[in-house]
Amino acid sequence: MNFTGAHILSIQQFDRGDIQRIFAVADSMEPYALRHKVTRVLEGAILGNMFFEPSTRTRVSFGSAFNLLGGNVRETTGFESTSITKGESLFDTARVLSGYSDVICMRHPHSGSVAEFAEGSRVPVINGGDGANEHPTQALLDLYTIRKELHSQGRGIDGLRIAMIGDLKHGRTVHSLCKLLCVFDKIQLTLVSPKELAMPDYIIESLREAGHQVTITDQLTSSISHVDIAYSTRIQEERFASKEEADLYRGRFRLNQTIYTEFCEPNTVIMHPLPRDSRPEANELDNDLNANPNLAIFRQTDNGVLVRMALFALVLDVADQVDKYSRDVNWYNSLRSK
Ligand code: CP
């Protein structure tokens, strides 16, 4: 695809070559993310960061990524701080805000809303999560993490064995990740959920059409015993009609160190898009896994900055100029020593 000026709305926009390009640019961003160097390549550019649903890592890492490239960030959080509450349409909002920004990142509770917003925007729009539909940048950072984790084991993405666990009906991260895996070969997926929270049929069909082997189950321990990646997800309470309904499923699939030791292969990598729900009634990934070197959840969040920097650099067409506008850093930063 031609990245310059493009909206990033769905993971299905990308072919294998596009993904390789994003990952190569993400690799090149490491000296900047680790503060070995700073760049001013986006000096003067403005990111409109619009989040109409709660977010910690997507919102802040989009902002940090833009700042690390030298740009400025204007942020809107919650509907109540905008004139959407006065009845203004997404189209009009996009038309207005795109006059104040060079690129806009947006999260919204409704499926398709970011694409609707993009129709009114005069600048590129990046989907930070639209309802239960998609979270394309999360899928990219997840796959970037999988690639790095497997590379350290001398493996590639083709032939991957992955279990996705939890609320697969409402989890937009697993929807996007499944769609992304469709461009790779010979993937073995085990989809672990209560039957009421199963992966949507259309996604399972596309996985099978891509030639992948898909197993559907509600049993955790047998599913994680022969996989490279155990990808856990939270029960997406905000997508249920009531908290009581979500409570029916919370805590159904819990992974802790004892279960990991008994059932997983020694190199199985544990992933989660985060936030993990650490309340006792949920606790899908126990804190006792924090000392497990195969717990990749915080490597995922770090990788999110690299991938989002890469997307900004590609969409704003500066990927080849980042080093030209760089210099060494002169302040103490503990990331540098890592
Ligand atoms: N993974 C993710 O989207 O996290 P946030 O909701 O905190 O952005």
XYZ file of C-alpha atoms and ligand atoms in Angstrom:
346
model
C 0.000 0.000 0.000
C 0.981 3.644 -0.293
C 1.272 4.726 3.345
C 1.630 8.455 2.644
C -1.516 10.245 3.799
C -3.413 6.978 4.305
C -6.000 6.351 7.014
C -5.179 3.302 9.169
C -8.631 1.897 9.937
C -8.451 -1.883 9.608
C -5.711 -4.469 9.773
C -7.078 -5.853 6.514
C -5.488 -2.921 4.661
C -2.070 -4.559 4.967
C -0.435 -7.296 2.958
C 2.671 -9.171 4.023
C 5.009 -6.668 2.386
C 3.318 -3.762 4.174
C 3.747 -5.516 7.501
C 7.439 -6.122 6.805
C 7.831 -2.431 5.933
C 6.135 -1.318 9.187
C 8.291 -3.708 11.231
C 11.520 -2.586 9.527
C 10.697 1.067 10.289
C 9.717 0.088 13.868
C 13.132 -1.583 14.297
C 14.806 1.637 13.160
C 12.957 3.614 15.860
C 14.602 1.760 18.744
C 17.459 4.285 19.373
C 14.822 7.022 19.738
C 12.421 5.028 21.906
C 15.352 4.071 24.173
C 16.542 7.726 24.256
C 19.948 6.976 22.759
C 19.088 9.696 20.250
C 16.409 12.353 19.730
C 14.935 13.438 16.427
C 13.011 16.573 15.433
C 11.717 15.133 12.175
C 8.092 15.994 13.021
C 8.869 19.389 14.568
C 5.810 21.629 14.064
C 3.433 18.733 13.346
C 0.347 18.247 15.519
C -1.307 14.987 16.550
C -4.983 15.217 17.508
C -5.357 12.386 20.000
C -9.084 11.814 20.547
C -10.146 9.137 22.988
C -13.849 8.694 23.696
C -13.255 5.526 25.753
C -10.850 4.909 28.636
C -7.285 4.073 27.618
C -3.892 4.040 29.262
C -1.384 2.517 26.857
C -2.879 3.253 23.437
C -3.564 6.916 24.189
C -0.281 7.594 25.978
C 1.897 5.584 23.603
C 0.402 7.333 20.552
C 1.220 10.640 22.256
C 4.710 9.531 23.322
C 5.464 8.152 19.869
C 4.548 11.481 18.284
C 6.569 13.433 20.855
C 9.567 11.146 20.303
C 9.472 12.121 16.618
C 9.508 15.801 17.628
C 5.792 16.551 17.169
C 3.184 18.105 19.476
C 0.066 16.423 20.861
C -3.401 17.903 21.467
C -5.590 15.539 23.420
C -9.349 15.140 23.912
C -10.678 12.570 26.354
C -14.345 11.689 26.814
C -17.421 12.902 24.935
C -18.256 15.370 27.694
C -15.348 17.629 26.757
C -16.525 17.975 23.138
C -19.515 19.425 21.277
C -20.584 15.923 20.264
C -22.651 16.174 23.451
C -24.494 19.106 21.775
C -25.403 16.918 18.800
C -22.465 17.643 16.500
C -21.873 14.790 14.039
C -18.668 12.808 13.700
C -18.329 14.176 10.151
C -18.461 17.814 11.310
C -16.169 17.087 14.253
C -13.653 15.492 11.884
C -13.888 18.376 9.423
C -13.155 20.869 12.199
C -10.436 18.988 14.050
C -8.603 18.026 10.883
C -8.021 21.766 10.378
C -6.047 21.763 13.627
C -4.001 18.569 13.176
C -1.646 16.779 10.781
C -2.856 13.345 11.849
C -5.616 12.170 14.207
C -5.761 9.062 16.393
C -9.174 8.123 17.650
C -10.870 5.618 19.949
C -14.650 5.377 20.035
C -17.108 2.900 21.604
C -18.998 2.125 18.372
C -17.920 -0.240 15.595
C -17.312 1.639 12.347
C -17.215 5.058 14.034
C -13.550 5.764 13.286
C -14.122 5.020 9.587
C -17.147 7.364 9.655
C -14.973 10.042 11.275
C -12.272 9.511 8.643
C -14.768 10.364 5.881
C -14.944 13.918 7.233
C -11.240 14.295 7.953
C -8.790 16.115 5.720
C -5.813 14.429 7.431
C -4.937 10.753 8.071
C -6.928 9.049 10.839
C -5.584 6.087 12.817
C -7.993 3.720 14.542
C -7.178 3.355 18.254
C -10.074 0.933 18.762
C -13.676 1.155 17.521
C -16.078 -0.733 19.756
C -15.742 -4.501 19.470
C -14.643 -4.194 15.851
C -10.910 -3.599 15.473
C -7.731 -2.384 17.141
C -5.273 -2.505 14.237
C -2.262 -0.899 15.926
C -2.570 -3.355 18.841
C -2.528 -6.260 16.372
C 0.588 -4.829 14.723
C 2.398 -4.445 18.039
C 1.264 -7.928 19.077
C 2.606 -9.465 15.888
C 5.797 -7.398 16.146
C 6.220 -8.817 19.655
C 5.499 -12.383 18.490
C 8.080 -11.950 15.721
C 10.714 -10.765 18.209
C 9.941 -13.467 20.773
C 10.044 -16.240 18.157
C 13.163 -14.793 16.518
C 14.983 -15.236 19.817
C 13.976 -18.930 19.583
C 15.201 -19.124 15.940
C 11.659 -19.233 14.507
C 9.428 -17.171 12.191
C 5.697 -16.368 12.199
C 4.700 -19.014 9.625
C 3.815 -22.229 11.450
C 2.939 -20.330 14.663
C 0.901 -22.187 17.299
C -1.216 -19.750 19.315
C -4.028 -20.059 21.868
C -6.336 -17.042 22.255
C -8.150 -17.156 25.558
C -11.104 -15.291 27.092
C -13.729 -12.954 25.656
C -13.181 -13.608 21.967
C -16.607 -12.235 21.015
C -16.007 -8.662 22.179
C -12.188 -8.536 22.148
C -11.220 -6.230 19.285
C -7.525 -7.011 19.775
C -8.016 -10.697 18.987
C -10.301 -9.840 16.057
C -7.561 -7.717 14.495
C -4.826 -10.224 15.349
C -6.743 -13.088 13.681
C -7.282 -10.982 10.556
C -3.575 -10.127 10.530
C -2.549 -13.780 10.847
C -4.536 -14.527 7.664
C -1.639 -13.207 5.568
C 0.764 -15.773 7.069
C 1.009 -19.539 6.446
C 0.145 -22.691 8.373
C -0.974 -21.082 11.650
C -2.504 -23.331 14.304
C -5.037 -21.405 16.382
C -6.814 -22.668 19.457
C -9.716 -20.398 20.406
C -10.573 -20.811 24.086
C -13.740 -19.141 25.361
C -17.133 -19.830 26.891
C -19.380 -20.703 23.941
C -21.383 -17.489 24.486
C -18.178 -15.469 23.991
C -16.839 -17.310 20.949
C -14.881 -15.674 18.146
C -17.303 -14.324 15.476
C -18.001 -16.897 12.739
C -16.846 -14.624 9.912
C -13.367 -14.410 11.458
C -13.157 -18.194 11.940
C -14.196 -18.646 8.297
C -11.461 -16.281 7.078
C -8.862 -18.125 9.146
C -9.924 -21.435 7.607
C -10.024 -19.901 4.129
C -6.422 -18.821 4.719
C -5.596 -22.505 5.273
C -5.091 -22.238 9.022
C -6.004 -24.976 11.480
C -8.616 -23.680 13.968
C -9.660 -25.540 17.125
C -12.538 -24.213 19.238
C -12.787 -25.208 22.890
C -13.739 -24.091 26.397
C -10.888 -26.023 28.074
C -7.857 -23.984 29.129
C -5.206 -26.429 30.284
C -5.296 -28.806 27.296
C -5.238 -25.769 24.965
C -2.061 -24.220 26.305
C -0.002 -27.403 26.413
C 1.406 -27.263 22.846
C 1.510 -23.601 21.842
C 4.195 -21.005 21.212
C 1.962 -18.160 22.433
C -0.746 -18.158 25.110
C -2.628 -14.894 24.446
C -5.002 -14.109 27.302
C -7.720 -11.440 27.208
C -9.979 -9.678 29.689
C -13.751 -10.080 29.875
C -14.798 -6.850 28.112
C -17.287 -5.723 30.729
C -18.007 -2.471 28.883
C -19.529 -4.434 25.960
C -22.039 -6.359 28.132
C -25.579 -5.232 28.935
C -24.756 -5.284 32.660
C -21.921 -5.935 35.103
C -23.888 -8.945 36.373
C -23.785 -10.516 32.912
C -20.012 -9.976 32.667
C -19.627 -11.492 36.143
C -20.923 -14.799 34.765
C -17.702 -15.198 32.784
C -15.091 -13.373 34.852
C -12.410 -15.646 36.302
C -13.356 -18.570 34.023
C -9.829 -18.857 32.573
C -7.017 -18.056 34.983
C -3.371 -18.577 34.159
C -0.841 -18.612 36.993
C 2.680 -19.954 37.472
C 1.509 -23.323 38.821
C -0.699 -23.955 35.782
C 2.041 -22.666 33.477
C 4.635 -25.015 34.993
C 2.319 -28.021 34.832
C 0.828 -27.565 31.357
C 2.939 -25.238 29.170
C 6.072 -25.985 27.183
C 9.130 -24.295 28.721
C 9.326 -21.575 26.015
C 5.625 -20.724 25.744
C 5.309 -16.934 25.617
C 2.486 -15.367 27.628
C 0.824 -12.337 26.073
C -2.138 -10.086 26.885
C -3.123 -6.797 25.240
C -3.650 -5.320 28.730
C -5.195 -4.065 30.867
C -5.292 -7.392 32.688
C -8.111 -7.470 35.233
C -6.249 -8.052 38.501
C -9.322 -8.018 40.736
C -9.588 -11.306 42.666
C -12.802 -12.313 40.894
C -11.068 -12.077 37.505
C -7.266 -12.316 37.680
C -6.856 -13.883 34.249
C -3.051 -13.485 34.467
C -1.814 -13.851 38.014
C 0.879 -11.528 39.379
C 2.961 -14.595 40.255
C 3.794 -14.762 36.531
C 5.618 -11.424 36.752
C 8.931 -13.191 37.437
C 8.432 -15.573 34.507
C 10.852 -14.510 31.722
C 8.306 -15.679 29.128
C 5.755 -13.119 30.294
C 5.919 -10.659 27.377
C 3.140 -8.261 28.396
C 5.416 -5.331 29.168
C 7.570 -6.010 26.121
C 4.280 -5.664 24.177
C 3.626 -2.233 25.695
C 7.189 -1.079 24.959
C 6.912 -2.362 21.396
C 3.715 -0.337 20.991
C 5.756 2.863 20.967
C 8.032 1.560 18.182
C 5.128 0.412 16.009
C 3.178 3.644 16.499
C 6.295 5.734 15.720
C 6.678 3.686 12.537
C 3.067 4.324 11.497
C 3.395 8.078 12.047
C 6.683 8.149 10.124
C 5.163 6.213 7.209
C 1.831 8.049 7.052
C 3.566 11.451 7.241
C 6.290 10.264 4.840
C 9.353 10.933 6.984
C 10.555 7.357 7.591
C 13.729 8.013 5.567
C 14.473 11.378 7.248
C 14.336 10.468 10.946
C 18.136 10.130 11.316
C 18.809 13.324 9.330
C 17.079 15.371 12.052
C 18.657 13.520 14.999
C 21.244 14.189 17.667
C 22.576 12.403 20.751
C 20.778 12.969 24.045
C 22.426 14.881 26.867
C 20.275 13.960 29.886
C 20.380 10.990 32.212
C 17.765 8.409 31.309
C 17.647 4.961 32.816
C 16.160 3.436 29.631
C 19.499 4.098 27.929
C 21.359 1.585 30.064
C 18.901 -1.239 29.260
N -4.393 -2.525 24.923
C -5.101 -1.382 25.058
O -5.791 -0.954 24.135
O -4.957 -0.772 26.255
P -5.660 0.611 26.657
O -7.152 0.353 26.678
O -5.114 0.959 28.013
O -5.300 1.617 25.609
